[in-house]
PDB file of C-alpha atoms in Angstrom:
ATOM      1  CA  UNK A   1      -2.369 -14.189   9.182  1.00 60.00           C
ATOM      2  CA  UNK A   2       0.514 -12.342   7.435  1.00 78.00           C
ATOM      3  CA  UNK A   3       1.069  -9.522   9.256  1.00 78.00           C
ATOM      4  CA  UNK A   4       0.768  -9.503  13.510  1.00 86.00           C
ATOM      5  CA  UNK A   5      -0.348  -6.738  15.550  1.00 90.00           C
ATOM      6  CA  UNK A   6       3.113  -5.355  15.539  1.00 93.00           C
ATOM      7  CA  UNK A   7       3.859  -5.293  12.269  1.00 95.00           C
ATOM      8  CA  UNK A   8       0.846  -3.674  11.570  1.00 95.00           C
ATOM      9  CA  UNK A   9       1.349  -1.010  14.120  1.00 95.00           C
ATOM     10  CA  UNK A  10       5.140  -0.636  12.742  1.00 96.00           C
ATOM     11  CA  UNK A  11       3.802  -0.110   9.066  1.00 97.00           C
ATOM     12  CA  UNK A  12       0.987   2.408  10.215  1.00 96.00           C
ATOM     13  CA  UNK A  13       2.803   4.375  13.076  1.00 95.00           C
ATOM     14  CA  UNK A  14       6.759   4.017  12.310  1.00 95.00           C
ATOM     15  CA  UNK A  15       8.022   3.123   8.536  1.00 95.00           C
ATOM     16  CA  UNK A  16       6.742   6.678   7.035  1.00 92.00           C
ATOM     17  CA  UNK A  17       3.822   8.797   5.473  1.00 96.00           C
ATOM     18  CA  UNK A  18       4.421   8.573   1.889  1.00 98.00           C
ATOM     19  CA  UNK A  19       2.273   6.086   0.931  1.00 98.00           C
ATOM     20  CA  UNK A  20       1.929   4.909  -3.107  1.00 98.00           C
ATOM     21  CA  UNK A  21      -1.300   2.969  -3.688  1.00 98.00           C
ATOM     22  CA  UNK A  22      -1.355   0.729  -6.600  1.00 97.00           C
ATOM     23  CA  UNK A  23      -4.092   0.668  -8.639  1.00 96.00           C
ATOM     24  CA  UNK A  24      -5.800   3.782  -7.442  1.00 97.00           C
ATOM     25  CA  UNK A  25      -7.479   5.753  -9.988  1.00 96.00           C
ATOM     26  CA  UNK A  26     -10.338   8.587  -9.619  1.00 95.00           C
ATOM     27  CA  UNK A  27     -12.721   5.584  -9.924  1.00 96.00           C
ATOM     28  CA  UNK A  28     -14.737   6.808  -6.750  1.00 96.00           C
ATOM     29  CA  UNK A  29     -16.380   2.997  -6.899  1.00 96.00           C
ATOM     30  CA  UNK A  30     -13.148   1.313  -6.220  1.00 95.00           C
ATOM     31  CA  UNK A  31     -12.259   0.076  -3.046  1.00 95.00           C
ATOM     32  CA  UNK A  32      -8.703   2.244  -3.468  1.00 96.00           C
ATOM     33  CA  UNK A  33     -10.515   5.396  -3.621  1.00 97.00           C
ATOM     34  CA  UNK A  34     -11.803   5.290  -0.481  1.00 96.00           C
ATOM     35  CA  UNK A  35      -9.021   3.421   1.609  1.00 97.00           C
ATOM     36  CA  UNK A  36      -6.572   6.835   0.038  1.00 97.00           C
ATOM     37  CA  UNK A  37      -9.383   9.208   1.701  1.00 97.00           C
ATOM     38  CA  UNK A  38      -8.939   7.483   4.984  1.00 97.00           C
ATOM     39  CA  UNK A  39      -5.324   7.235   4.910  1.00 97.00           C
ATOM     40  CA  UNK A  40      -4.903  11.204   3.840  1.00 97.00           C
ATOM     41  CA  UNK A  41      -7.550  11.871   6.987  1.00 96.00           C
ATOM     42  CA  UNK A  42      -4.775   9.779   9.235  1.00 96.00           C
ATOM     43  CA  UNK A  43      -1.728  12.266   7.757  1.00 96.00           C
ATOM     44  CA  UNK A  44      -0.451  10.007   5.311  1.00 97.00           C
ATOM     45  CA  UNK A  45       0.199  11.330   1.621  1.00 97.00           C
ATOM     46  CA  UNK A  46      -1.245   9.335  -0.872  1.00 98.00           C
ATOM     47  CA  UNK A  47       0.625   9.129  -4.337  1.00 98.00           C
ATOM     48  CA  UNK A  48      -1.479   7.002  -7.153  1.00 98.00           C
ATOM     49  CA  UNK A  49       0.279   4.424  -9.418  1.00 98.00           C
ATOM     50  CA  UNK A  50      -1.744   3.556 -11.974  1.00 97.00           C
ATOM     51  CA  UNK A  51      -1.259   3.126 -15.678  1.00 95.00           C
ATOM     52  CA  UNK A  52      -3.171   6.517 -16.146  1.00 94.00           C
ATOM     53  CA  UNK A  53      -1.161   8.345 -14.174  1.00 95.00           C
ATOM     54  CA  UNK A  54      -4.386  10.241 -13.144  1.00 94.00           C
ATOM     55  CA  UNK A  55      -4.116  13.217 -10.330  1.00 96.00           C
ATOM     56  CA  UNK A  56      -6.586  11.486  -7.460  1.00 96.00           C
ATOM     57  CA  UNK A  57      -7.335  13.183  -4.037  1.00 93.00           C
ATOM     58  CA  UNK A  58      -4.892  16.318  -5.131  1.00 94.00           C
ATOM     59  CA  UNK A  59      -2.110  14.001  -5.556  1.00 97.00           C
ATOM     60  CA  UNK A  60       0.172  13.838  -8.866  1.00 97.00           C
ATOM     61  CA  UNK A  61      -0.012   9.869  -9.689  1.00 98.00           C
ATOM     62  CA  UNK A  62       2.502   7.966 -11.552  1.00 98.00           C
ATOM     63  CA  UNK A  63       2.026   5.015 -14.508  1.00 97.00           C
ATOM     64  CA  UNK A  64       4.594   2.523 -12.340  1.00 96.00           C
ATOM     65  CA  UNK A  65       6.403   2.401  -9.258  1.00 97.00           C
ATOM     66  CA  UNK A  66       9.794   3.066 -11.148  1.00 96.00           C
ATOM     67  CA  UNK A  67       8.382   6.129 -11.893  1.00 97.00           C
ATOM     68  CA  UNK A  68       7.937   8.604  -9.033  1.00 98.00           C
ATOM     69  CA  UNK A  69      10.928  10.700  -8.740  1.00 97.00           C
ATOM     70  CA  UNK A  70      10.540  10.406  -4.591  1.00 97.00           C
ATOM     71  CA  UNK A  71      10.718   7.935  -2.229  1.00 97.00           C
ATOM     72  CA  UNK A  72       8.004   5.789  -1.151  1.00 98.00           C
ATOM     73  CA  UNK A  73       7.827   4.496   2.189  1.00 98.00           C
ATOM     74  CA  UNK A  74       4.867   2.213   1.899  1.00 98.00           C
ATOM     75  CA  UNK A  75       3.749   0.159  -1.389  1.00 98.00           C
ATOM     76  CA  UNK A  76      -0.056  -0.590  -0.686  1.00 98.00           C
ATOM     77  CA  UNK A  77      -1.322  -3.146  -3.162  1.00 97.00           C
ATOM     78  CA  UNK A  78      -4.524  -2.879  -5.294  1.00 95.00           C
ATOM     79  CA  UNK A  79      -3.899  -5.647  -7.545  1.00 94.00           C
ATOM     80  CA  UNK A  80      -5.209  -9.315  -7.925  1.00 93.00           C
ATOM     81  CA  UNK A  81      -3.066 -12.096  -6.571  1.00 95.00           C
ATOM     82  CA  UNK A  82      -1.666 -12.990  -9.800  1.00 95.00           C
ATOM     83  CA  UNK A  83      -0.488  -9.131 -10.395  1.00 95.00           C
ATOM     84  CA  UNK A  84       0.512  -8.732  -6.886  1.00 97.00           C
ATOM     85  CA  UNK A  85       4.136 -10.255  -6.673  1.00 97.00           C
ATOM     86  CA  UNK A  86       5.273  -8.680  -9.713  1.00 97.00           C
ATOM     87  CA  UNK A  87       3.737  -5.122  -7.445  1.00 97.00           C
ATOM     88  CA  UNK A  88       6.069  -6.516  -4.087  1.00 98.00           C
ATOM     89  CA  UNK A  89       9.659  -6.747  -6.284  1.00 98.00           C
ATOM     90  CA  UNK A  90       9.106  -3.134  -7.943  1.00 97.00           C
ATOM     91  CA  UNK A  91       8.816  -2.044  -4.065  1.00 98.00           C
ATOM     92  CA  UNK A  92      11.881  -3.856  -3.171  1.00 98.00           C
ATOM     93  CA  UNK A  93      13.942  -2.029  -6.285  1.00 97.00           C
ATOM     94  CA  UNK A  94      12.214   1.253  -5.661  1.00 96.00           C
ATOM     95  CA  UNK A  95      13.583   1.185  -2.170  1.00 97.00           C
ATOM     96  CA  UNK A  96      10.158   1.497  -0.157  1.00 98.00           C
ATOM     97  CA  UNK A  97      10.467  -0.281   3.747  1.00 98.00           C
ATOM     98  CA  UNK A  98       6.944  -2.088   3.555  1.00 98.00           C
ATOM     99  CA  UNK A  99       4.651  -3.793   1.685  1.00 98.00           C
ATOM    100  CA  UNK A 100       1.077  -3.871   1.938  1.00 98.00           C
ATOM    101  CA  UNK A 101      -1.507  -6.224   0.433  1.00 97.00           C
ATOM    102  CA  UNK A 102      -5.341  -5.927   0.735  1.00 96.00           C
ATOM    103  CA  UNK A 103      -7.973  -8.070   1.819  1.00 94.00           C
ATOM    104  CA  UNK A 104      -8.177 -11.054  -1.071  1.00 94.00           C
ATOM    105  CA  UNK A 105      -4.215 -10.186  -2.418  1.00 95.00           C
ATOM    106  CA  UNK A 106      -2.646 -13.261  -1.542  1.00 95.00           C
ATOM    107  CA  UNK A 107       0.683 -14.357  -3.163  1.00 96.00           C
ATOM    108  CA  UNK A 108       2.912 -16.143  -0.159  1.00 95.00           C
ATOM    109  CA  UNK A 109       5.990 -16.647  -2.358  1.00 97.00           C
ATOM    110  CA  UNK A 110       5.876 -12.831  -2.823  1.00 97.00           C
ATOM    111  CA  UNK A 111       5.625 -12.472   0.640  1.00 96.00           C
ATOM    112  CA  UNK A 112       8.292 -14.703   1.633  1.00 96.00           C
ATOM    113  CA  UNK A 113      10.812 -12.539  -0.868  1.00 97.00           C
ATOM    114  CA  UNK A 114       9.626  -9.173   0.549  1.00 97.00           C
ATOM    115  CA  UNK A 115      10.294  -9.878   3.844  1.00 96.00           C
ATOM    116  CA  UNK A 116      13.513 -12.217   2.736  1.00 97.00           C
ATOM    117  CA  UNK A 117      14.773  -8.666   1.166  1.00 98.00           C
ATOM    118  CA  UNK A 118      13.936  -6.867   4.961  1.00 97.00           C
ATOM    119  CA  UNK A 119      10.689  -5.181   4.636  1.00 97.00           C
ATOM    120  CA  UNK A 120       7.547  -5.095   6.838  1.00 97.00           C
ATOM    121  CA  UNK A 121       4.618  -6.805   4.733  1.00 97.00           C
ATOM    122  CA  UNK A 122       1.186  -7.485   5.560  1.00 96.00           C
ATOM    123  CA  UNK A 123      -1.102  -9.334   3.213  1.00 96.00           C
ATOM    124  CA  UNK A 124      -4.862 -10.140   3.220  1.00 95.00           C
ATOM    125  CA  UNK A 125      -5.091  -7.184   5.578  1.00 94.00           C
ATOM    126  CA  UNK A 126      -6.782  -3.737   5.076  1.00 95.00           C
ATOM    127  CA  UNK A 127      -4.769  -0.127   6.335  1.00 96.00           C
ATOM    128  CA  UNK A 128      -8.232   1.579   6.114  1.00 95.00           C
ATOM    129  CA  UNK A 129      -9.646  -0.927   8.909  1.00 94.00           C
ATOM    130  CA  UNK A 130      -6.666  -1.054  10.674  1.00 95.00           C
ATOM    131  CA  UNK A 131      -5.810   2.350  11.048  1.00 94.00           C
ATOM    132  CA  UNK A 132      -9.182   3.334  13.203  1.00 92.00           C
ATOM    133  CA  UNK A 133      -8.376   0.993  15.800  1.00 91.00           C
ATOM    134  CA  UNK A 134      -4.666   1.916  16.659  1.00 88.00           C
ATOM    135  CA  UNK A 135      -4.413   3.168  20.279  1.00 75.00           C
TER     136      UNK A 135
END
C-alpha cells in the first residue's frame, strides 16, 4: 500500500480543498468525471487540468499544472503510470502539499521523490472511495 489510513485521512480532512484533477475533461465516461462530482459533493473545489483547458462541473480548467494562477492544495492524478511521475514533479514546483494517484497509477520512484520533497502521497488508491468511509 502507498498511502496508510492516516495519510489518507490527512490528505482528505487536513492538507486543503482546492483540489486540481489531472486529466479531467467533460468526458462524462471517464472515471475523472465522476470522482470530481463526488469530491465537489464532500466541499472540495475541483479545478480541471487538461490539455483542453475545458470548464467541467462549473470549474475554469487549466492546459498544465504551471498554469493555474492559484494554489493547489491537492494534485489528484488521472494519468497512466508512465505519464504519472512527470504529473508528481509539476506538483512539487507548483507548490501543492499532496499527491494523489488513482487506482492502476503506479510509478514508486515518483513516489519516493514526492514524499522525499515533503508531501503526503497516496498511490493506487481512489479519493472517491475513500472519502465515503471517513468517520
Amino acid at each position: 500500500m502507498y498511502g496508510d489510513r492516516e495519510t489518507v485521512r490527512e490528505i482528505l480532512t487536513e492538507l486543503g480543498d482546492t483540489w486540481a484533477v489531472v486529466g479531467l475533461s467533460n468526458n462524462q465516461d471517464r472515471a475523472a468525471y465522476g470522482v470530481a462530482a463526488v469530491l465537489r459533493r464532500f466541499g472540495k473545489r475541483v479545478v480541471p487540468v487538461h490539455p483542453k483547458a475545458e470548464t467541467v462541473h462549473g470549474e475554469q480548467g487549466y492546459p498544465s499544472l504551471a498554469d493555474v494562477p492559484f494554489k493547489v492544495d491537492v494534485v489528484d492524478v488521472f494519468v497512466n503510470s508512465e505519464l504519472a511521475g512527470d504529473v508528481a514533479d509539476q506538483a512539487v514546483a507548483a507548490g501543492a502539499d499532496a499527491v494523489w494517484f488513482q487506482l492502476g497509477v503506479v510509478d514508486e520512484a515518483a513516489y519516493d521523490r514526492t514524499r522525499a520533497a515533503g508531501l503526503a502521497m497516496v498511490m493506487d488508491r481512489c479519493p472517491a472511495i475513500e472519502i465515503p468511509q471517513l468517520p
